Short mmCIF file of C-alpha atoms in Angstrom, two decimals:
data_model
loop_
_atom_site.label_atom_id
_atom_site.label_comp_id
_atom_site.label_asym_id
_atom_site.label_seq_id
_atom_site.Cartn_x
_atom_site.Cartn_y
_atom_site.Cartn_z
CA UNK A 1 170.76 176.63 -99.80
CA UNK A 2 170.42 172.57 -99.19
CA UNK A 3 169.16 170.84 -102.50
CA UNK A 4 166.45 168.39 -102.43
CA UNK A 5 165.32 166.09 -105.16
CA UNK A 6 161.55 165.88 -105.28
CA UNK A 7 160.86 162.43 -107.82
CA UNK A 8 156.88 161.22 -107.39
CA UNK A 9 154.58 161.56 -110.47
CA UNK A 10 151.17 163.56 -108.21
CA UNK A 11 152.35 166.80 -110.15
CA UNK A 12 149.70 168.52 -107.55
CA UNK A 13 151.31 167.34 -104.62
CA UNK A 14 154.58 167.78 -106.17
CA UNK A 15 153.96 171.47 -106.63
CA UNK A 16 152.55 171.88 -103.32
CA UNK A 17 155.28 170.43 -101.33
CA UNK A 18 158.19 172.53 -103.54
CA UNK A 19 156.27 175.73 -102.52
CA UNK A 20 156.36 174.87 -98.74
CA UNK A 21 159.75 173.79 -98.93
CA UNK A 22 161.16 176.63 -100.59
CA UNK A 23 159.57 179.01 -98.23
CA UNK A 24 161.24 177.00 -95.98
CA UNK A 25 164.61 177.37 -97.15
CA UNK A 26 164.97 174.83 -99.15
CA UNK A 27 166.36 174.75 -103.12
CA UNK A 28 163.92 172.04 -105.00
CA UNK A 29 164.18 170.25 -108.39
CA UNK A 30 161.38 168.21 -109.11
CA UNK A 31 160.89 165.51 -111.52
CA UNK A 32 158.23 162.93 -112.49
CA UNK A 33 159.73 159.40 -113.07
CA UNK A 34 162.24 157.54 -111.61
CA UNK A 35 164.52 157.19 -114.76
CA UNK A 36 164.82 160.76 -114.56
CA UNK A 37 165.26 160.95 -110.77
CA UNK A 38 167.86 158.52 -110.69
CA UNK A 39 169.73 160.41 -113.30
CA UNK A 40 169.46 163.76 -110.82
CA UNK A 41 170.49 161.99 -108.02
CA UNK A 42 173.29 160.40 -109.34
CA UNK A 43 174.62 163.84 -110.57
CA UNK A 44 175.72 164.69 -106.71
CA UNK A 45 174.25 168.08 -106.41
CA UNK A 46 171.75 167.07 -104.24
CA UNK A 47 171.76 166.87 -100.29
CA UNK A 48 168.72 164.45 -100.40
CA UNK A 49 166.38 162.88 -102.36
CA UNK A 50 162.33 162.33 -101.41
CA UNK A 51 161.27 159.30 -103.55
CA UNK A 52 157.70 157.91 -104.60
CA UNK A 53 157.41 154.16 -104.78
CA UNK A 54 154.80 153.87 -107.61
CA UNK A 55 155.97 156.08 -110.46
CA UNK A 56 156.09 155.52 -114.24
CA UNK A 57 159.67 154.51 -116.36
CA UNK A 58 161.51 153.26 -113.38
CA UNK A 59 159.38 152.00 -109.92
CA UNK A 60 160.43 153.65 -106.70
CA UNK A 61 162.48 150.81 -105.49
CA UNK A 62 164.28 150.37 -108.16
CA UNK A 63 165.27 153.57 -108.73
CA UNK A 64 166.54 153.61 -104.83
CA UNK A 65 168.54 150.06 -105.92
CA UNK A 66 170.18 151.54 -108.41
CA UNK A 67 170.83 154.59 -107.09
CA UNK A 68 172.60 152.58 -103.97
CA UNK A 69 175.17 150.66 -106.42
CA UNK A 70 176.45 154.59 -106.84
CA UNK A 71 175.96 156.87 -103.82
CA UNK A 72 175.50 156.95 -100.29
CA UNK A 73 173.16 159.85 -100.72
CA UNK A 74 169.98 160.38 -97.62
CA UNK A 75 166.89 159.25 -99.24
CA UNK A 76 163.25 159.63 -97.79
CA UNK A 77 160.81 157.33 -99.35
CA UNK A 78 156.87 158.42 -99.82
CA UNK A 79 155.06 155.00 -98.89
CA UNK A 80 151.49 154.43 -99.80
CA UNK A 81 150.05 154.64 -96.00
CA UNK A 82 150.09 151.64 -93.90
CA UNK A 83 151.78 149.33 -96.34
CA UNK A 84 154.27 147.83 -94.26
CA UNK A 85 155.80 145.68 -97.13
CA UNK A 86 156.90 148.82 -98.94
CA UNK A 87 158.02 150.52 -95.89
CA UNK A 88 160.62 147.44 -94.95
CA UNK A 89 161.87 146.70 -98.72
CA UNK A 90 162.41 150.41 -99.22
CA UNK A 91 164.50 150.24 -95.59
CA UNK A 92 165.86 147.49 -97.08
CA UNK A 93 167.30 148.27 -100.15
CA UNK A 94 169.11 151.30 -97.93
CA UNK A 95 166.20 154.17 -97.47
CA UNK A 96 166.94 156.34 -94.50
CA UNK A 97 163.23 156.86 -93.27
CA UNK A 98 159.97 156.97 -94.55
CA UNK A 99 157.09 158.82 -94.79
CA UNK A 100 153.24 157.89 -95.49
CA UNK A 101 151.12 159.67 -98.22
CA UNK A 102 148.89 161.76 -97.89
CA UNK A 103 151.51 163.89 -95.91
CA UNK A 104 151.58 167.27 -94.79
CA UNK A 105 153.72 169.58 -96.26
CA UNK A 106 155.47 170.27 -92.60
CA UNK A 107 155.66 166.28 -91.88
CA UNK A 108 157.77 166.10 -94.88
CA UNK A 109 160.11 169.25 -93.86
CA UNK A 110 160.55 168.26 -90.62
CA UNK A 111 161.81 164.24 -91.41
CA UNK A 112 164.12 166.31 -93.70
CA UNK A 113 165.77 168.11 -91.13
CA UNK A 114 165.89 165.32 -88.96
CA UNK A 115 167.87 163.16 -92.04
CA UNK A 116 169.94 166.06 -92.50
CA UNK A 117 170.75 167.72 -89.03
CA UNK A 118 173.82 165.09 -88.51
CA UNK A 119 175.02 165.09 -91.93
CA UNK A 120 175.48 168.29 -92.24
CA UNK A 121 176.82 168.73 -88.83
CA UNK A 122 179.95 170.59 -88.66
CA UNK A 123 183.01 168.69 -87.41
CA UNK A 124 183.38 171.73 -84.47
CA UNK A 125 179.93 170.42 -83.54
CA UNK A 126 180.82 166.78 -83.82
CA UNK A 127 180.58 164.95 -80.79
CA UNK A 128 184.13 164.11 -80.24
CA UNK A 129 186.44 164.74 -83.17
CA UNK A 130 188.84 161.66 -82.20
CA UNK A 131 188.30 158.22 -83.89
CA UNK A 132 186.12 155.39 -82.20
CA UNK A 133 187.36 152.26 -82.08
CA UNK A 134 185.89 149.12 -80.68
CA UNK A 135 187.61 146.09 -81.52
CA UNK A 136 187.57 145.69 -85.63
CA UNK A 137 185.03 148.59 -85.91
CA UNK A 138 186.76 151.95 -86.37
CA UNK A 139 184.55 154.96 -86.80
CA UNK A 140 185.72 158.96 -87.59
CA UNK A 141 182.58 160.73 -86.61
CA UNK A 142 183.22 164.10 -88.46
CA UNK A 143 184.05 162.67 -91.44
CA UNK A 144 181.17 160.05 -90.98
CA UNK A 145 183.63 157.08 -92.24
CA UNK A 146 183.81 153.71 -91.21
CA UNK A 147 185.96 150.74 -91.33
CA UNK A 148 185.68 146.97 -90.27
CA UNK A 149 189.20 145.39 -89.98
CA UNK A 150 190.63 148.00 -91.83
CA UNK A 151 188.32 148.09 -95.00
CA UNK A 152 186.02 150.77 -95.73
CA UNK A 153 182.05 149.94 -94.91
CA UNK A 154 179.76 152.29 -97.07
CA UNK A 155 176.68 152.92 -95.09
CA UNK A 156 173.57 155.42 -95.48
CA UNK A 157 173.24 158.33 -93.09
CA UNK A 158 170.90 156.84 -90.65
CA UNK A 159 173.30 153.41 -90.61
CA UNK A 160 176.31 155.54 -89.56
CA UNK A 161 173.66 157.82 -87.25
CA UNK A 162 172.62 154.36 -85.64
CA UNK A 163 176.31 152.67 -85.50
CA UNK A 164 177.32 155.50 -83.22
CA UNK A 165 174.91 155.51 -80.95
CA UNK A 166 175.47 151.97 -80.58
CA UNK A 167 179.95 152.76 -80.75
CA UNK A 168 179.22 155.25 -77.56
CA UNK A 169 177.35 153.01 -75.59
CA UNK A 170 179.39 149.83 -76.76
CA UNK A 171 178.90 147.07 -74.57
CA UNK A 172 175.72 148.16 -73.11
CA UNK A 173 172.28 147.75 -74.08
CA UNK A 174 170.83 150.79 -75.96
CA UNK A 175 166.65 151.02 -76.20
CA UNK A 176 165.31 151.11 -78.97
CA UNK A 177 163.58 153.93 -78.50
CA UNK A 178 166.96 155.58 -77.29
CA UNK A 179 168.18 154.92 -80.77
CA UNK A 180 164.91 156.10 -82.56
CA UNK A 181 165.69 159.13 -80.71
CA UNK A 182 169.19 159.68 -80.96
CA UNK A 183 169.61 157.99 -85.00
CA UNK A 184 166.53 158.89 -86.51
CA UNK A 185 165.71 162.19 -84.61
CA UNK A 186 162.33 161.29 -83.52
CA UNK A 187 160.98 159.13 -80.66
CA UNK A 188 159.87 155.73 -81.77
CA UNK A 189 156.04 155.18 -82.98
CA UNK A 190 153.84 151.87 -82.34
CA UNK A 191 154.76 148.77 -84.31
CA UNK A 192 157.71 151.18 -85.56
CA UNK A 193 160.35 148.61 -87.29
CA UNK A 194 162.62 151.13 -88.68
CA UNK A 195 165.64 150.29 -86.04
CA UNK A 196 165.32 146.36 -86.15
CA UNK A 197 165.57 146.72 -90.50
CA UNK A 198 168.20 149.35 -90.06
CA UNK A 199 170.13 146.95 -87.23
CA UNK A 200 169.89 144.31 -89.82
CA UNK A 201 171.09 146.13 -92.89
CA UNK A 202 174.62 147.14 -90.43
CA UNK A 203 174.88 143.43 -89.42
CA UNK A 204 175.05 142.23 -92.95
CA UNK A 205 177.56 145.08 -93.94
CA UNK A 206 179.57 144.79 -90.47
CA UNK A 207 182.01 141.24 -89.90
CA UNK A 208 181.78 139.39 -87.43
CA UNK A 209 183.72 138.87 -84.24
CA UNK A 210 186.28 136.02 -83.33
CA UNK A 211 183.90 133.83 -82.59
CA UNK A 212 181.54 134.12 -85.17
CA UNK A 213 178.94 136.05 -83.70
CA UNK A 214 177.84 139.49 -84.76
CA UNK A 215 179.06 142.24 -83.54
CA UNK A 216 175.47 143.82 -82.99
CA UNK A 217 173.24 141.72 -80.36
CA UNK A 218 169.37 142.16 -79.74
CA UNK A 219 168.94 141.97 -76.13
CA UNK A 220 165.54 140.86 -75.83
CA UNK A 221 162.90 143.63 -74.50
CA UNK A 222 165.09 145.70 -74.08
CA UNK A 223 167.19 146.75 -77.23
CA UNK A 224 170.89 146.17 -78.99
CA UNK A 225 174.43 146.67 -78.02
CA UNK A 226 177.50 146.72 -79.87
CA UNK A 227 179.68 143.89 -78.61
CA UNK A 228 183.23 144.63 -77.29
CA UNK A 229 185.15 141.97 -78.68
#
């Protein structure tokens, strides 16, 4: 069964979403603060972690701060509904997606298995087993690893999910909505800035080419592409 950390303090909603989950398949552990969620997730048993912003002992975001210094691990944030600040630090700081509270039960699930479905894809079911390369970037899709120059780059599941959309299409212009689609599993909403924080997050972690430039380009209206270099 895939493990998922539960960490928000609404012990009501807490309870309520564990129940749907586990009918769902799902193996939950649940706690109430983040000092004592970022302890779980650091432990590695988990396959993701769904984290509250505004909880007691340790706030949301800096439990997902700290918890980045250690592990690579998927993590869903709960957002207060239509607070776009929260929404970009937590994307930010390295949170794969985000959903608003109140949610539904089923929402929650389905983001989940839309986190999950290529991380837990099996390398038979990889989309080409060989290594990508594209100039410094070097990427080994089943074993979801990737190097710049030859150095390792550390990057959270939807970060790799996006990067290889972008490697496959490399030196064409991919829509954002494409990538939404394709990297995040669902198409992409109104006002929606999960791909340009996400884009921004790989530049920083990515080098640059020869000249300078980066090696991920926003073609205006109409999306990004990976540079050949």
């Amino acid at each position: 069964m895939t493990k998922v950390l539960l960490v928000d303090d609404d012990v009501e909603l807490v309870d309520m979403l564990k129940e749907y989950l586990e009918q769902e398949g799902y193996e939950i552990t649940a706690v109430h603060n983040g000092a004592d969620g970022l302890a779980q997730a650091n432990s590695g048993q988990f396959a993701i972690a769904v984290l509250d912003v505004m909880m007691p002992r340790l706030q949301g975001m800096e439990t997902l701060r700290q918890l980045r210094q250690r592990s690579q691990m998927p993590v869903l944030m709960l957002t207060a509904k239509g607070d776009d600040a929260d929404r970009i630090l937590g994307l930010e700081l390295g949170a794969d997606d985000y959903v608003s509270k109140p949610c539904t039960p089923r929402e929650l699930s389905a983001r989940i298995r839309a986190i999950l479905r290529r991380t837990q894809q099996a390398p038979a079911a990889a989309e080409g087993a060989s290594q990508l390369v594209i100039g410094k970037l070097a990427m080994w899709p089943e074993q979801r690893r990737v190097h710049w120059d030859g150095g390792a780059v550390a990057l959270t599941s939807t970060e790799f999910n996006l990067l290889e959309v972008l490697a496959r299409n490399a030196g064409h212009t991919v829509s954002k909505q494409e990538l939404s689609e394709k990297g995040l599993f669902r198409p992409l909403a109104r006002f929606d800035r999960n791909v340009d924080v996400h884009m921004s997050s790989l530049r920083h972690k990515l080098g640059t080419l020869s000249d300078g430039r980066s090696c991920i380009q926003t073609v205006h209206r109409q999306g990004y592409v990976l540079v050949k270099d």
